[in-house]
Short mmCIF file of C-alpha atoms in Angstrom, two decimals:
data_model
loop_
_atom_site.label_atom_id
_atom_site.label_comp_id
_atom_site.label_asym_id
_atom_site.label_seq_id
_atom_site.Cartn_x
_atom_site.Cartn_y
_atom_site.Cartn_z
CA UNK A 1 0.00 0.00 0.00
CA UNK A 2 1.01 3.56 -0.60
CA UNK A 3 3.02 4.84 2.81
CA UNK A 4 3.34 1.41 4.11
CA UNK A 5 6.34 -0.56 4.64
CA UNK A 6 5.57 -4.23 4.45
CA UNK A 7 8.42 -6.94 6.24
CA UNK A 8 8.69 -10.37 4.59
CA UNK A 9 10.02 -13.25 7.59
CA UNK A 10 11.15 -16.71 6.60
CA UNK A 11 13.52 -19.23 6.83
CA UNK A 12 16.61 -19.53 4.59
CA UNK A 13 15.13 -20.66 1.25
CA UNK A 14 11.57 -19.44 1.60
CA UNK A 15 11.71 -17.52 -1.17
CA UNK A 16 12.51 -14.03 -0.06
CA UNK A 17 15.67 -12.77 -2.10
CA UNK A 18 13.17 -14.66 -5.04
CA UNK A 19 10.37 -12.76 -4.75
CA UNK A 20 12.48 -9.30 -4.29
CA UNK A 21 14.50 -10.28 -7.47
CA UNK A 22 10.73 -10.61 -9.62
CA UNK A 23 9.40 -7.85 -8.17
CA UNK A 24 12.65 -6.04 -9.02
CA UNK A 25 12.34 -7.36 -12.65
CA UNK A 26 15.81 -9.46 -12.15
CA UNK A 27 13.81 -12.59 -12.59
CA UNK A 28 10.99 -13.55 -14.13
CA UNK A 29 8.17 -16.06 -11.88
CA UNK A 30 7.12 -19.41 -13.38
CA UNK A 31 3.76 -18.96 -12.91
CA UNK A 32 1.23 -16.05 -11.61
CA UNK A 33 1.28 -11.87 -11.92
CA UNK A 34 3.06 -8.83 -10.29
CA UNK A 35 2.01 -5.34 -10.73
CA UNK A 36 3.76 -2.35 -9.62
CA UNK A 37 1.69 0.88 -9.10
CA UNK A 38 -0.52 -1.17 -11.79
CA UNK A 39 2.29 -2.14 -14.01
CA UNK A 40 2.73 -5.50 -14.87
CA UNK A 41 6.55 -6.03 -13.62
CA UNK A 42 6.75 -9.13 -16.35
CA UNK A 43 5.42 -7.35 -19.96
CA UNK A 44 6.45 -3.71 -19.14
CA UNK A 45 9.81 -3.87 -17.40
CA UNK A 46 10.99 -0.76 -19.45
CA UNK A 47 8.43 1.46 -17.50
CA UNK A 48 8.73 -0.78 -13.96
CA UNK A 49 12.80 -0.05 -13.67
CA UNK A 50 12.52 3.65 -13.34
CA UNK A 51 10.06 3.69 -10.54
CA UNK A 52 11.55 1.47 -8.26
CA UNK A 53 15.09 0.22 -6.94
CA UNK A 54 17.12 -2.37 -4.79
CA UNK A 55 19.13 -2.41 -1.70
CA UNK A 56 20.26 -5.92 -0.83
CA UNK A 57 22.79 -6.49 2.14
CA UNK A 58 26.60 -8.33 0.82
CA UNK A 59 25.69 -6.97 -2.59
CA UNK A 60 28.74 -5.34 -4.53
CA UNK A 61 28.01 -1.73 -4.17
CA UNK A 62 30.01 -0.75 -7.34
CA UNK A 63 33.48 -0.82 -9.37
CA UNK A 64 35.98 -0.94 -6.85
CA UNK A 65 38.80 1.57 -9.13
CA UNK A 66 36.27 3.91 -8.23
CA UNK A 67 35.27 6.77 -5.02
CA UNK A 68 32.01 5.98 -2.99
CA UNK A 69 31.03 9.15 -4.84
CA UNK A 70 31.96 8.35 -8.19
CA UNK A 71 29.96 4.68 -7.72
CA UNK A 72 26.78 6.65 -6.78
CA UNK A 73 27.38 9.05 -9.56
CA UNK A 74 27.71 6.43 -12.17
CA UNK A 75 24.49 4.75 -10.90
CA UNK A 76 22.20 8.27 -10.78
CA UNK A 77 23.58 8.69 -14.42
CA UNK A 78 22.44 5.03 -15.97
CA UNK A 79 18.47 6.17 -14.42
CA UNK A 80 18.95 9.30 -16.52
CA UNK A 81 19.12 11.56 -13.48
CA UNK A 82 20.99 15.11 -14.77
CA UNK A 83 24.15 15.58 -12.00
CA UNK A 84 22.45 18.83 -11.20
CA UNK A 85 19.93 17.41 -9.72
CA UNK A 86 21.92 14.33 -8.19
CA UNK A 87 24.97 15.78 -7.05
CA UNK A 88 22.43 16.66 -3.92
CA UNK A 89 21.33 13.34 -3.35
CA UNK A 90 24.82 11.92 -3.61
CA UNK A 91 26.10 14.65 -1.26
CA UNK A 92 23.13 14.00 1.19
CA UNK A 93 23.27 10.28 1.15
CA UNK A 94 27.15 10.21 2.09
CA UNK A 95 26.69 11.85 4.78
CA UNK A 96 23.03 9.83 5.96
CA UNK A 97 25.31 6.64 6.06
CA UNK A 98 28.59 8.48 7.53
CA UNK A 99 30.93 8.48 4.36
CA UNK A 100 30.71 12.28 3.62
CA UNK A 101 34.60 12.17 5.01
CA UNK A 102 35.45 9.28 2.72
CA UNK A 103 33.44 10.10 -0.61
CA UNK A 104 37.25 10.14 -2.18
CA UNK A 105 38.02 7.08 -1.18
CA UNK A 106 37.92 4.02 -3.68
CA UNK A 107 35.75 1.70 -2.79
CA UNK A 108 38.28 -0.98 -2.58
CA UNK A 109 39.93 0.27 0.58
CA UNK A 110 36.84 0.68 2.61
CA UNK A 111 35.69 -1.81 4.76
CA UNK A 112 32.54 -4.27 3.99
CA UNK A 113 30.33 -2.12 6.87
CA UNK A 114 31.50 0.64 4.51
CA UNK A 115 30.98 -1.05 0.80
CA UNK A 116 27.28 -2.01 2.47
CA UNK A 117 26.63 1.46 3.20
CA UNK A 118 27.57 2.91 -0.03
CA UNK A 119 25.36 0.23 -1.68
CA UNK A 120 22.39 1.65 0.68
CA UNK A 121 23.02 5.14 -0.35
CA UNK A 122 22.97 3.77 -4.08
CA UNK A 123 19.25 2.69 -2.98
CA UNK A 124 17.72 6.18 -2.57
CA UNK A 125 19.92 8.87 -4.76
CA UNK A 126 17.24 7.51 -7.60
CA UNK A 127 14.11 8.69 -5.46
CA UNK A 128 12.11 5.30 -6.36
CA UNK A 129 8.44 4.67 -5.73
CA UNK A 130 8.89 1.52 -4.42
CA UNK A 131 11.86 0.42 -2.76
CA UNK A 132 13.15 -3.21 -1.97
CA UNK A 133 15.35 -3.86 1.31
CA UNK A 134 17.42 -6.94 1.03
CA UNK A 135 18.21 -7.58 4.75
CA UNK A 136 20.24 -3.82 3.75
CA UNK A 137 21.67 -3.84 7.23
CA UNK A 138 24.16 -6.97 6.40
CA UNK A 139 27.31 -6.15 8.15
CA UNK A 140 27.30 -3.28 9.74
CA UNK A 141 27.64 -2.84 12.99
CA UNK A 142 24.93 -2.35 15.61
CA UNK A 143 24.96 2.05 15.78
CA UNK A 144 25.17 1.66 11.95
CA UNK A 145 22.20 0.01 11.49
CA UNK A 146 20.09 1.73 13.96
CA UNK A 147 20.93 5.06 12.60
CA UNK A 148 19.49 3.48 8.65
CA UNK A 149 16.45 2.08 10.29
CA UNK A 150 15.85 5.65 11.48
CA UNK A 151 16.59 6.97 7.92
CA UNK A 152 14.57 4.60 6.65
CA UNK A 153 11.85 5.67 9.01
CA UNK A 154 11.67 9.66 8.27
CA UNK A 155 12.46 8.89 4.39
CA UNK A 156 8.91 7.49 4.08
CA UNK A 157 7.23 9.33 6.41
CA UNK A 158 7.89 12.57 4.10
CA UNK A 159 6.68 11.04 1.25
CA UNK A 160 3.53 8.61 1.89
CA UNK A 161 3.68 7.94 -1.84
CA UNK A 162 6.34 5.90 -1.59
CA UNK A 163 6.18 2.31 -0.60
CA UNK A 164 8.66 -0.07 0.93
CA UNK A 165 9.60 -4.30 0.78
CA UNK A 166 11.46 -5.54 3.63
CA UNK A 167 12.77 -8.85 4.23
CA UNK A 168 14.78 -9.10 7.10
CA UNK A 169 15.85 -12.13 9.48
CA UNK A 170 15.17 -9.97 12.88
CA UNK A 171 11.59 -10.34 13.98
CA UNK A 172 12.91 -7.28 16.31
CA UNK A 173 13.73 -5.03 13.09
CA UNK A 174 10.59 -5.71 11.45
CA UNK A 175 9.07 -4.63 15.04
CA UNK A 176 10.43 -1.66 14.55
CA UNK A 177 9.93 -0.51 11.01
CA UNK A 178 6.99 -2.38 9.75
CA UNK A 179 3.16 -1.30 9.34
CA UNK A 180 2.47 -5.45 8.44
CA UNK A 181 5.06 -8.44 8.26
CA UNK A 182 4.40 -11.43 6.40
CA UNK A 183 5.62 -14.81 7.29
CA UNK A 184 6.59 -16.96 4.10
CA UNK A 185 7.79 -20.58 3.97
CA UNK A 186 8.37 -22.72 0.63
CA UNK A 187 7.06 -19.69 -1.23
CA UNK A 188 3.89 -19.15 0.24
CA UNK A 189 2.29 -16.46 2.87
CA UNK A 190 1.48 -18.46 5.97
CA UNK A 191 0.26 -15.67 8.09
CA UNK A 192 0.67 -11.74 7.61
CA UNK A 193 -0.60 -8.64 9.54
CA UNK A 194 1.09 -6.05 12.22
CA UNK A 195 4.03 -7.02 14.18
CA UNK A 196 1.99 -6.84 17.01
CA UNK A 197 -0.96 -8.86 16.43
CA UNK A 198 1.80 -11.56 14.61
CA UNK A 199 3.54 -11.95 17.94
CA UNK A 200 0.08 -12.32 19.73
CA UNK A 201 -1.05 -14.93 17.51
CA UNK A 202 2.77 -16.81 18.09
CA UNK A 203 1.97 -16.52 22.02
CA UNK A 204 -0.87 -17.71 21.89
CA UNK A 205 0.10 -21.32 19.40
CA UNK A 206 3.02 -21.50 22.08
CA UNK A 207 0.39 -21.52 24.76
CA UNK A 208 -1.87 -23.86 23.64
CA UNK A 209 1.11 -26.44 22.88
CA UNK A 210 2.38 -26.06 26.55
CA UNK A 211 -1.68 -27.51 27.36
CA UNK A 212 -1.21 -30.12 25.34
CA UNK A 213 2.23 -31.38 26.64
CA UNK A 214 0.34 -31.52 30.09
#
């Protein structure tokens, strides 16, 4: 929904990183639809790519010859942004994730907390839509990722047009983030509404087990 972010929970192999990589347009599903904003994300991937965008955690953020700021340069230039209008968002986003004192430094010599927050920033300069998270917090450390999930937080609160896909394997991150989680196993929803009402429902399966075992 418009203004919502939505966290998907699963197991390895559920079919998270799958369904983020269709929605994305990366792969294509063996069976079924996906619309974004009412665009079918299989027959119109032309109009689906500049709307939306990907941040997924270990990813390469970018050639490695190059600054953090050249890498998010590069990528604002293949959406067909104009640098005058980008330059800001690179310069703002640097500093968002703490780099704005290493924005000359190749990528190559910064550390993988560092790489994963330069492939964040890359996330956002494009102003997408809808945005997927790929567990985007992958290797940073614990201050690090607080201060994204608070990002994260205000970025779509000043825009409730814009929408954002979660997965994420901390029940305690989508606790904090999420307006609705889904829990998926084997590629299908098993259960999905707020964070709250989720862990009520878990409590109360837990509690009826413990009867049972008496």
């Amino acid at each position: 929904r418009p203004g919502e972010m939505i966290g998907i929970l699963g197991p390895n192999g559920a079919g998270k990183t799958t369904l983020i990589r269709i929605l994305s347009t990366l792969l294509s599903p063996t069976s079924g639809e996906a619309f974004i904003e009412g665009i079918d994300a299989v027959r119109d991937v032309r109009k689906i790519r500049p709307l939306i965008n990907v941040v997924s955690g270990g990813e390469t953020c970018g050639y490695g010859i190059l600054t953090a700021k050249e890498n998010l340069r590069l990528f604002t230039e293949l959406y067909g942004i104009p640098w005058k209008i980008a330059k800001s968002r690179v310069d703002k986003m640097l500093k968002v994730v703490g780099l704005d004192r290493y924005y000359g430094v190749r990528v190559n010599r910064l550390s993988t907390g560092m790489r994963q927050r330069v492939n964040f920033a890359r996330g956002f300069i494009t102003d997408p839509k809808v945005l997927f998270l790929d567990e985007p917090t992958v290797g940073m450390d614990v201050h690090a990722a607080m201060e994204i999930r608070e990002f994260v937080k205000s970025w779509l609160a000043e825009d409730r047009t814009r929408t954002i896909l979660l997965t994420t394997h901390y029940m305690a991150e989508a606790d904090d983030l999420c307006d609705r989680t889904a829990i998926i196993d084997q590629g299908r929803v098993q259960a999905i509404d707020t964070p709250g009402a989720l862990k009520k429902m878990v409590q109360k399966v837990m509690m009826e087990n413990e009867k049972l075992k008496k």
